[in-house]
Amino acid sequence: MTGDEACAEGALAAGCRFFGGYPITPATEIAEHMSERLPGVGGTFIQMEDEIAAMASVLGAAWAGQKSMTATSGPGFSLMMENIGLAACTETPCVVVNVQRAGPSTGLPTMGAQADMMQVRWGSHGDYEIIALAPCSAQEIFYQTITAFNLSERYRTPVFIMTDEIIGHMSEKVVIPPADQIRAEDRPKPQGRKDRFLLYKPGPNGVAPMPAAGDGYNVHVTGLTHDEKGYPVMSIEAQEQMMTRIKNKILNNLDDIIITEDHHLEDAEIVIVSYGISARTSMAAMQQARAMGWKVGFLRLVTVWPFAERQIRALAERVKAFVTVEINLGQIHLEVTRAAAGKAACHLVGHHGGAIISPDKVLAAIEEVL
Amino acid sequence: MMEYWRTPFDAQTIQVSQGIVHIIEDRCKGCGYCIEFCPKHILAFSPRFNKKGYHPPEVLQPDGCVNCHYCEIICPEFAIYSVEVPTAPGG
Amino acid sequence: MSQAIARKEAPLQQVPDHPLEDLIRSDRIPHIWCPGCGIGTAFAATLAAMKASGQDLSSTCMVSGIGCSGRAAGYVKLDSFHTTHGRAIPFATGLKLGNPRLNVVVFSGDGDLFAIGGNHFIHAARRNIPLTVICLNNLNYGMTGGQVAATTPYLARTTTTPAGNTEAPFNLPLLAWAAGASFVARWTILHIRELTDCIQKAMLKNGFAFIEVLGPCPINYGRRNKEKPLQTLKLYQEQTIIRNQADPSDLEIDFSKKVVLGEFVDKERSTCIENYDKTCRLL
Ligand SMILES: Cc1ncc(C[n+]2csc(CCOP(=O)(O)OP(=O)(O)O)c2C)c(N)n1
Ligand code: SF4
Ligand code: SF4
Ligand code: SF4
Ligand SMILES: [Mg+2]
């Protein structure tokens, strides 16, 4: 099964019942697979007229009570940005898959890259928080898609799966566990008096329960700055309160959200930081380095956003250097550098896009640091 | 025969009865549509100001309202509406 | 004085509420619309039609885009969605497909639905997605201060056409008809009873229903084109003619001639939901 198909199967296993899409290489196979599978499980697939409409339809379906998603690549991702901001502002759960290809613009449609990592974080205007996961194999795409839905439901936020052309199109063995072994989470529904319900009043984890249209709550949902009731309020205080809530529901739950994988960090002098397809390069490089007796460790960012700042900061106290490996010209590298705060050297093994990075390049960079 | 500023297209189907006009003065923005289009010409701007500084309408001849609801449906502000009063026998 | 009269004849506690009070978010009234703006009347007609339709209001929603007209969703006491500029229809499409039992009414402006959102409009009509789309056409972009729109008449003045509009406006019913809408009509805010009945009919239509409502924007369009609100309403009265089933190509808006109002299209065509269920859910 390809990474794209594994993504679609993961979504179905998570309970996704709406897909609004628009074809684009290398994400099209996700839409195709969903178009085949969704009607059979009581869901709906629609190919919209463009990615702006696709993203808007995903939000509409989310408010209809469905777990909903879309999948795209660079140009389509750019078109989705305004409605991604609406999702963040209105705290609408949804999952967006970006099977990255080289850009800018039309770029290399059939060749992979990891150059939308800052766009996913900051692509829509304004301040906000999102969650982005970067799986590194078809099997992991399956599981991370389920995790993405669970996180989006738990935190009422858009969650992104940042894969790339290489894993999207690569065929690998994927084991799909029986349904009863999959934990699919649903958004908490409000309880109590409907007329007193506040659409954005934070619950214990900072997130408000969310009713669906038709549940009788007469919700008002707006992308204008709003109060806890959801009503527009054009004031600096309301802006501060809303922004604080949107940021804090993520920032106060970092331990629950951030997933990283440690490899030989205990005695490492040099730590490779990587994610997605480049994690496979990094893993190979680390193993070869260890075979040569070099003290190299590897920190894999499964969750790229929110950024594993605390982990990097702690490592920076005791390691000599970080080497960030990514198929772009230094995006997460900037974050690592920021978090390391001058306590450890930070190097980039980047790529202009279109191919994976070979482990040799990583080893060469490490050798230079040693 | 009742005099209309413009004959409603559904003049035949409108129950001619008597109405009481209610005005939520502070909602009014003084556009004057209700005054202009009341078929009985019984509304006028009052000299008073409401909270927003507009002159809301007032009813000049309370008995003249035929409860046609036109003021109610043309008002953009939900500020004026009529309710039926039971017609007195022989009235 | 009128208040006093009302109170005299009916004791205070018996003063009935406005008949649409239960459908408006009274805590947000007065709304933002300017004095004499046509949006409020079209909005009130929409609420009256919702009520009269007998539809289950707890599963009736309103979706708006951005603009003065787009603020409508903020005042209706139903599930209501104020989305992004131009995207009310695709949002509504997701809402309807996500739960086909919902009655979804889109209320937005001419700029929102036909300039930035024009592509979505034609595709929703083509799909025959069951939505009731109400476009308040005030011939310009009201919210941003009165710029030219895709509906602005030839030679009309706006802030971005200071010498007069050099482009031709859309004939919206013709566009809707050509794209495949099941129901197409046009009224003005003066023709409120017809408009209300028409919206009610559109809401009960199983298919894509479109109603254009002409309403004044006295502050921006009216001022620059020397039309006081009451003058605009007189135009609606004197320069219109009702012709149901009129040929959609005869529906240009030119108030120097007669502007045709009425119900132009009312046909049966299977919806995209029916077709999807029939074709894709064979299992
Ligand atoms: C993407 C985007 N571009 C531009 C705007 C600015 N804008 C807000 S409302 C509007 C025009 C609205 O016109 P219309 O839909 O006719 O509504 P009206 O105010 O006339 O009722 C524009 C251009 C915006 N909000 N979003
Ligand atoms: S209901 Fe309103 S418009 Fe009709 S007669 Fe009475 S005051 Fe005039
Ligand atoms: S129509 Fe409404 S807003 Fe206008 S003057 Fe009458 S009551 Fe006031
Ligand atoms: S600017 Fe025009 S459209 Fe907007 S509220 Fe004022 S009159 Fe209405
Ligand atoms: Mg407009």
mmCIF file of N, CA, C and O in Angstrom, chain A residues 18 39-40 42-50 52-53 56-57 59-61 63-64 66 82-83 213-214 218-224 229 231-232, chain C residues 25 27-28 58-59 61 71 73-74 77-85 87 90-91 93-95 97-99 102 119-120 123 127 276 280-281 283:
data_model
loop_
_atom_site.group_PDB
_atom_site.id
_atom_site.type_symbol
_atom_site.label_atom_id
_atom_site.label_comp_id
_atom_site.label_asym_id
_atom_site.label_seq_id
_atom_site.Cartn_x
_atom_site.Cartn_y
_atom_site.Cartn_z
ATOM 1 N N PHE A 18 -16.128 12.645 5.921
ATOM 2 C CA PHE A 18 -16.284 13.644 4.860
ATOM 3 C C PHE A 18 -14.916 13.998 4.311
ATOM 4 O O PHE A 18 -13.972 14.268 5.058
ATOM 5 N N PRO A 39 -18.415 6.327 0.459
ATOM 6 C CA PRO A 39 -19.855 6.035 0.393
ATOM 7 C C PRO A 39 -20.217 4.703 1.044
ATOM 8 O O PRO A 39 -21.297 4.561 1.624
ATOM 9 N N GLY A 40 -19.293 3.750 1.006
ATOM 10 C CA GLY A 40 -19.558 2.439 1.588
ATOM 11 C C GLY A 40 -19.631 2.450 3.106
ATOM 12 O O GLY A 40 -20.204 1.547 3.715
ATOM 13 N N GLY A 42 -20.897 5.092 4.751
ATOM 14 C CA GLY A 42 -21.873 6.116 5.134
ATOM 15 C C GLY A 42 -21.325 7.529 5.088
ATOM 16 O O GLY A 42 -21.951 8.462 5.584
ATOM 17 N N GLY A 43 -20.166 7.677 4.499
ATOM 18 C CA GLY A 43 -19.579 9.010 4.405
ATOM 19 C C GLY A 43 -19.825 9.632 3.046
ATOM 20 O O GLY A 43 -20.529 9.073 2.201
ATOM 21 N N THR A 44 -19.253 10.804 2.844
ATOM 22 C CA THR A 44 -19.445 11.520 1.590
ATOM 23 C C THR A 44 -18.122 12.065 1.091
ATOM 24 O O THR A 44 -17.358 12.660 1.844
ATOM 25 N N PHE A 45 -17.918 11.862 -0.202
ATOM 26 C CA PHE A 45 -16.755 12.450 -0.872
ATOM 27 C C PHE A 45 -17.260 13.487 -1.845
ATOM 28 O O PHE A 45 -18.260 13.272 -2.529
ATOM 29 N N ILE A 46 -16.586 14.604 -1.919
ATOM 30 C CA ILE A 46 -16.913 15.544 -2.990
ATOM 31 C C ILE A 46 -15.630 16.174 -3.512
ATOM 32 O O ILE A 46 -14.747 16.548 -2.741
ATOM 33 N N GLN A 47 -15.553 16.219 -4.824
ATOM 34 C CA GLN A 47 -14.455 16.965 -5.445
ATOM 35 C C GLN A 47 -14.964 18.370 -5.708
ATOM 36 O O GLN A 47 -15.857 18.579 -6.524
ATOM 37 N N MET A 48 -14.416 19.322 -4.994
ATOM 38 C CA MET A 48 -14.887 20.695 -5.107
ATOM 39 C C MET A 48 -14.246 21.372 -6.321
ATOM 40 O O MET A 48 -13.451 20.783 -7.033
ATOM 41 N N GLU A 49 -14.590 22.645 -6.504
ATOM 42 C CA GLU A 49 -14.129 23.363 -7.702
ATOM 43 C C GLU A 49 -12.718 23.919 -7.553
ATOM 44 O O GLU A 49 -12.099 24.324 -8.540
ATOM 45 N N ASP A 50 -12.211 23.966 -6.346
ATOM 46 C CA ASP A 50 -10.826 24.370 -6.111
ATOM 47 C C ASP A 50 -10.503 24.078 -4.637
ATOM 48 O O ASP A 50 -11.375 23.629 -3.885
ATOM 49 N N ILE A 52 -9.803 26.186 -2.296
ATOM 50 C CA ILE A 52 -10.440 27.133 -1.370
ATOM 51 C C ILE A 52 -11.786 26.538 -0.958
ATOM 52 O O ILE A 52 -12.148 26.491 0.221
ATOM 53 N N ALA A 53 -12.515 26.071 -1.971
ATOM 54 C CA ALA A 53 -13.818 25.465 -1.717
ATOM 55 C C ALA A 53 -13.668 24.160 -0.938
ATOM 56 O O ALA A 53 -14.468 23.857 -0.049
ATOM 57 N N ALA A 56 -13.177 25.055 2.635
ATOM 58 C CA ALA A 56 -14.425 25.588 3.190
ATOM 59 C C ALA A 56 -15.420 24.459 3.439
ATOM 60 O O ALA A 56 -16.101 24.424 4.467
ATOM 61 N N SER A 57 -15.504 23.515 2.516
ATOM 62 C CA SER A 57 -16.468 22.417 2.668
ATOM 63 C C SER A 57 -16.092 21.532 3.856
ATOM 64 O O SER A 57 -16.964 21.019 4.562
ATOM 65 N N LEU A 59 -14.725 22.546 6.595
ATOM 66 C CA LEU A 59 -15.173 23.233 7.814
ATOM 67 C C LEU A 59 -16.685 23.114 7.971
ATOM 68 O O LEU A 59 -17.193 22.888 9.078
ATOM 69 N N GLY A 60 -17.414 23.257 6.868
ATOM 70 C CA GLY A 60 -18.865 23.105 6.933
ATOM 71 C C GLY A 60 -19.243 21.726 7.453
ATOM 72 O O GLY A 60 -20.080 21.581 8.344
ATOM 73 N N ALA A 61 -18.570 20.705 6.911
ATOM 74 C CA ALA A 61 -18.882 19.331 7.329
ATOM 75 C C ALA A 61 -18.513 19.117 8.796
ATOM 76 O O ALA A 61 -19.208 18.396 9.522
ATOM 77 N N TRP A 63 -18.743 21.285 11.141
ATOM 78 C CA TRP A 63 -19.820 21.860 11.956
ATOM 79 C C TRP A 63 -21.123 21.080 11.801
ATOM 80 O O TRP A 63 -22.036 21.226 12.614
ATOM 81 N N ALA A 64 -21.204 20.265 10.761
ATOM 82 C CA ALA A 64 -22.347 19.358 10.645
ATOM 83 C C ALA A 64 -22.147 18.154 11.565
ATOM 84 O O ALA A 64 -23.016 17.297 11.674
ATOM 85 N N GLN A 66 -19.319 16.066 11.464
ATOM 86 C CA GLN A 66 -18.492 14.997 10.902
ATOM 87 C C GLN A 66 -17.011 15.226 11.194
ATOM 88 O O GLN A 66 -16.562 16.358 11.300
ATOM 89 N N GLU A 82 -6.556 30.791 3.799
ATOM 90 C CA GLU A 82 -7.495 31.683 4.474
ATOM 91 C C GLU A 82 -8.484 30.893 5.335
ATOM 92 O O GLU A 82 -8.794 31.263 6.466
ATOM 93 N N ASN A 83 -8.961 29.786 4.780
ATOM 94 C CA ASN A 83 -9.930 29.001 5.556
ATOM 95 C C ASN A 83 -9.273 28.178 6.665
ATOM 96 O O ASN A 83 -9.941 27.777 7.621
ATOM 97 N N ALA A 213 -24.270 21.603 14.231
ATOM 98 C CA ALA A 213 -25.457 22.295 13.735
ATOM 99 C C ALA A 213 -26.631 21.323 13.835
ATOM 100 O O ALA A 213 -26.488 20.143 13.523
ATOM 101 N N GLY A 214 -27.747 21.817 14.296
ATOM 102 C CA GLY A 214 -28.913 20.963 14.419
ATOM 103 C C GLY A 214 -29.079 20.371 15.801
ATOM 104 O O GLY A 214 -30.099 19.757 16.102
ATOM 105 N N ASN A 218 -28.156 26.781 18.744
ATOM 106 C CA ASN A 218 -28.148 28.070 18.050
ATOM 107 C C ASN A 218 -26.783 28.734 18.121
ATOM 108 O O ASN A 218 -26.641 29.881 18.537
ATOM 109 N N VAL A 219 -25.769 28.009 17.734
ATOM 110 C CA VAL A 219 -24.419 28.552 17.843
ATOM 111 C C VAL A 219 -24.208 29.659 16.815
ATOM 112 O O VAL A 219 -24.817 29.655 15.742
ATOM 113 N N HIS A 220 -23.353 30.593 17.164
ATOM 114 C CA HIS A 220 -22.892 31.545 16.147
ATOM 115 C C HIS A 220 -21.387 31.401 16.003
ATOM 116 O O HIS A 220 -20.639 31.505 16.968
ATOM 117 N N VAL A 221 -20.983 31.143 14.785
ATOM 118 C CA VAL A 221 -19.578 30.870 14.492
ATOM 119 C C VAL A 221 -19.088 31.974 13.562
ATOM 120 O O VAL A 221 -19.659 32.173 12.492
ATOM 121 N N THR A 222 -18.060 32.686 13.970
ATOM 122 C CA THR A 222 -17.563 33.772 13.119
ATOM 123 C C THR A 222 -16.052 33.848 13.171
ATOM 124 O O THR A 222 -15.434 33.527 14.190
ATOM 125 N N GLY A 223 -15.475 34.281 12.078
ATOM 126 C CA GLY A 223 -14.041 34.531 12.014
ATOM 127 C C GLY A 223 -13.670 35.916 12.515
ATOM 128 O O GLY A 223 -12.493 36.274 12.553
ATOM 129 N N LEU A 224 -14.682 36.702 12.892
ATOM 130 C CA LEU A 224 -14.380 37.961 13.570
ATOM 131 C C LEU A 224 -13.922 37.620 14.988
ATOM 132 O O LEU A 224 -14.302 36.584 15.533
ATOM 133 N N LYS A 229 -19.129 33.427 23.995
ATOM 134 C CA LYS A 229 -20.413 33.031 23.433
ATOM 135 C C LYS A 229 -20.312 32.813 21.929
ATOM 136 O O LYS A 229 -21.157 32.184 21.321
ATOM 137 N N TYR A 231 -19.987 35.560 19.963
ATOM 138 C CA TYR A 231 -20.434 36.820 19.368
ATOM 139 C C TYR A 231 -19.239 37.702 19.031
ATOM 140 O O TYR A 231 -18.295 37.797 19.811
ATOM 141 N N PRO A 232 -19.305 38.388 17.888
ATOM 142 C CA PRO A 232 -18.221 39.305 17.544
ATOM 143 C C PRO A 232 -18.102 40.428 18.563
ATOM 144 O O PRO A 232 -19.116 40.998 18.982
ATOM 145 N N ARG C 25 -31.232 37.482 17.383
ATOM 146 C CA ARG C 25 -30.405 37.596 18.589
ATOM 147 C C ARG C 25 -30.611 39.007 19.116
ATOM 148 O O ARG C 25 -29.837 39.919 18.815
ATOM 149 N N ASP C 27 -30.075 40.380 21.742
ATOM 150 C CA ASP C 27 -28.965 40.990 22.477
ATOM 151 C C ASP C 27 -27.937 41.620 21.544
ATOM 152 O O ASP C 27 -27.009 42.274 21.999
ATOM 153 N N ARG C 28 -28.088 41.389 20.240
ATOM 154 C CA ARG C 28 -27.151 42.014 19.296
ATOM 155 C C ARG C 28 -27.820 43.107 18.458
ATOM 156 O O ARG C 28 -27.223 43.634 17.532
ATOM 157 N N SER C 58 -34.877 24.139 14.359
ATOM 158 C CA SER C 58 -33.668 23.719 15.074
ATOM 159 C C SER C 58 -32.684 23.033 14.131
ATOM 160 O O SER C 58 -31.520 22.869 14.457
ATOM 161 N N SER C 59 -33.162 22.650 12.962
ATOM 162 C CA SER C 59 -32.189 22.124 11.996
ATOM 163 C C SER C 59 -32.081 23.028 10.771
ATOM 164 O O SER C 59 -31.759 22.595 9.682
ATOM 165 N N CYS C 61 -30.154 26.376 9.289
ATOM 166 C CA CYS C 61 -28.927 27.140 9.537
ATOM 167 C C CYS C 61 -28.812 28.273 8.540
ATOM 168 O O CYS C 61 -29.325 28.179 7.433
ATOM 169 N N ARG C 71 -23.165 40.032 7.336
ATOM 170 C CA ARG C 71 -23.374 40.086 8.780
ATOM 171 C C ARG C 71 -24.702 39.456 9.195
ATOM 172 O O ARG C 71 -24.970 39.287 10.385
ATOM 173 N N ALA C 73 -25.806 36.491 9.234
ATOM 174 C CA ALA C 73 -25.699 35.289 10.060
ATOM 175 C C ALA C 73 -25.508 35.628 11.534
ATOM 176 O O ALA C 73 -25.844 34.838 12.411
ATOM 177 N N GLY C 74 -24.996 36.816 11.804
ATOM 178 C CA GLY C 74 -24.745 37.199 13.190
ATOM 179 C C GLY C 74 -25.983 37.615 13.955
ATOM 180 O O GLY C 74 -25.932 37.811 15.172
ATOM 181 N N LYS C 77 -31.132 33.873 15.321
ATOM 182 C CA LYS C 77 -30.975 32.966 16.467
ATOM 183 C C LYS C 77 -31.201 31.524 16.022
ATOM 184 O O LYS C 77 -32.171 30.867 16.402
ATOM 185 N N LEU C 78 -30.310 31.093 15.167
ATOM 186 C CA LEU C 78 -30.272 29.710 14.683
ATOM 187 C C LEU C 78 -28.795 29.373 14.610
ATOM 188 O O LEU C 78 -27.951 30.254 14.769
ATOM 189 N N ASP C 79 -28.458 28.137 14.298
ATOM 190 C CA ASP C 79 -27.057 27.834 14.045
ATOM 191 C C ASP C 79 -26.639 28.692 12.857
ATOM 192 O O ASP C 79 -27.264 28.631 11.792
ATOM 193 N N SER C 80 -25.599 29.483 13.057
ATOM 194 C CA SER C 80 -25.289 30.491 12.042
ATOM 195 C C SER C 80 -23.785 30.623 11.881
ATOM 196 O O SER C 80 -23.037 30.575 12.852
ATOM 197 N N PHE C 81 -23.383 30.803 10.636
ATOM 198 C CA PHE C 81 -21.956 30.738 10.306
ATOM 199 C C PHE C 81 -21.557 31.926 9.439
ATOM 200 O O PHE C 81 -22.081 32.103 8.340
ATOM 201 N N HIS C 82 -20.662 32.713 9.957
ATOM 202 C CA HIS C 82 -20.129 33.887 9.265
ATOM 203 C C HIS C 82 -18.738 33.470 8.828
ATOM 204 O O HIS C 82 -17.847 33.342 9.650
ATOM 205 N N THR C 83 -18.562 33.204 7.552
ATOM 206 C CA THR C 83 -17.380 32.471 7.112
ATOM 207 C C THR C 83 -16.303 33.414 6.550
ATOM 208 O O THR C 83 -15.987 34.407 7.179
ATOM 209 N N THR C 84 -15.747 33.105 5.380
ATOM 210 C CA THR C 84 -14.749 33.980 4.774
ATOM 211 C C THR C 84 -15.343 34.581 3.507
ATOM 212 O O THR C 84 -16.370 34.109 2.994
ATOM 213 N N HIS C 85 -14.681 35.612 2.982
ATOM 214 C CA HIS C 85 -15.221 36.364 1.856
ATOM 215 C C HIS C 85 -15.333 35.472 0.615
ATOM 216 O O HIS C 85 -14.333 34.971 0.103
ATOM 217 N N ARG C 87 -16.835 32.546 0.423
ATOM 218 C CA ARG C 87 -16.828 31.089 0.640
ATOM 219 C C ARG C 87 -18.052 30.568 1.381
ATOM 220 O O ARG C 87 -18.033 29.443 1.897
ATOM 221 N N PRO C 90 -19.376 27.177 -0.561
ATOM 222 C CA PRO C 90 -18.677 25.904 -0.295
ATOM 223 C C PRO C 90 -18.751 25.474 1.172
ATOM 224 O O PRO C 90 -18.828 24.276 1.454
ATOM 225 N N PHE C 91 -18.770 26.429 2.098
ATOM 226 C CA PHE C 91 -18.953 26.063 3.502
ATOM 227 C C PHE C 91 -20.334 25.419 3.666
ATOM 228 O O PHE C 91 -20.471 24.352 4.281
ATOM 229 N N THR C 93 -22.039 23.958 1.450
ATOM 230 C CA THR C 93 -22.033 22.659 0.760
ATOM 231 C C THR C 93 -21.552 21.567 1.708
ATOM 232 O O THR C 93 -22.168 20.498 1.807
ATOM 233 N N GLY C 94 -20.471 21.848 2.443
ATOM 234 C CA GLY C 94 -19.966 20.876 3.409
ATOM 235 C C GLY C 94 -20.961 20.627 4.528
ATOM 236 O O GLY C 94 -21.161 19.494 4.974
ATOM 237 N N LEU C 95 -21.613 21.701 4.954
ATOM 238 C CA LEU C 95 -22.600 21.586 6.041
ATOM 239 C C LEU C 95 -23.761 20.686 5.596
ATOM 240 O O LEU C 95 -24.183 19.780 6.324
ATOM 241 N N LEU C 97 -23.829 18.498 3.025
ATOM 242 C CA LEU C 97 -23.422 17.114 2.741
ATOM 243 C C LEU C 97 -23.064 16.382 4.027
ATOM 244 O O LEU C 97 -23.256 15.177 4.133
ATOM 245 N N GLY C 98 -22.564 17.141 4.999
ATOM 246 C CA GLY C 98 -22.226 16.522 6.283
ATOM 247 C C GLY C 98 -23.460 16.083 7.050
ATOM 248 O O GLY C 98 -23.412 15.133 7.827
ATOM 249 N N ASN C 99 -24.550 16.773 6.852
ATOM 250 C CA ASN C 99 -25.815 16.382 7.460
ATOM 251 C C ASN C 99 -26.970 16.826 6.564
ATOM 252 O O ASN C 99 -27.490 17.935 6.698
ATOM 253 N N LEU C 102 -30.159 18.973 7.464
ATOM 254 C CA LEU C 102 -30.166 20.408 7.752
ATOM 255 C C LEU C 102 -30.778 21.183 6.584
ATOM 256 O O LEU C 102 -30.577 20.833 5.423
ATOM 257 N N ASN C 119 -17.253 31.537 -8.722
ATOM 258 C CA ASN C 119 -16.978 30.162 -9.140
ATOM 259 C C ASN C 119 -17.754 29.156 -8.291
ATOM 260 O O ASN C 119 -18.298 28.180 -8.801
ATOM 261 N N HIS C 120 -17.814 29.430 -7.004
ATOM 262 C CA HIS C 120 -18.533 28.499 -6.117
ATOM 263 C C HIS C 120 -20.030 28.505 -6.431
ATOM 264 O O HIS C 120 -20.689 27.482 -6.379
ATOM 265 N N HIS C 123 -20.849 26.402 -9.520
ATOM 266 C CA HIS C 123 -20.686 24.958 -9.298
ATOM 267 C C HIS C 123 -21.753 24.391 -8.364
ATOM 268 O O HIS C 123 -22.207 23.267 -8.561
ATOM 269 N N ARG C 127 -24.272 21.496 -9.536
ATOM 270 C CA ARG C 127 -24.448 20.255 -8.764
ATOM 271 C C ARG C 127 -25.887 20.078 -8.306
ATOM 272 O O ARG C 127 -26.282 19.005 -7.897
ATOM 273 N N TYR C 276 -25.825 10.945 -5.672
ATOM 274 C CA TYR C 276 -24.708 10.288 -4.988
ATOM 275 C C TYR C 276 -25.211 9.022 -4.289
ATOM 276 O O TYR C 276 -24.612 7.951 -4.394
ATOM 277 N N CYS C 280 -23.508 5.891 -5.842
ATOM 278 C CA CYS C 280 -22.295 5.494 -5.113
ATOM 279 C C CYS C 280 -22.573 4.589 -3.928
ATOM 280 O O CYS C 280 -21.674 3.932 -3.423
ATOM 281 N N ARG C 281 -23.795 4.583 -3.428
ATOM 282 C CA ARG C 281 -24.073 3.777 -2.238
ATOM 283 C C ARG C 281 -24.788 2.487 -2.620
ATOM 284 O O ARG C 281 -25.786 2.125 -2.014
ATOM 285 N N LEU C 283 -23.838 -0.585 -2.443
ATOM 286 C CA LEU C 283 -23.577 -1.720 -1.549
ATOM 287 C C LEU C 283 -24.792 -2.184 -0.789
ATOM 288 O O LEU C 283 -25.461 -3.092 -1.007
#
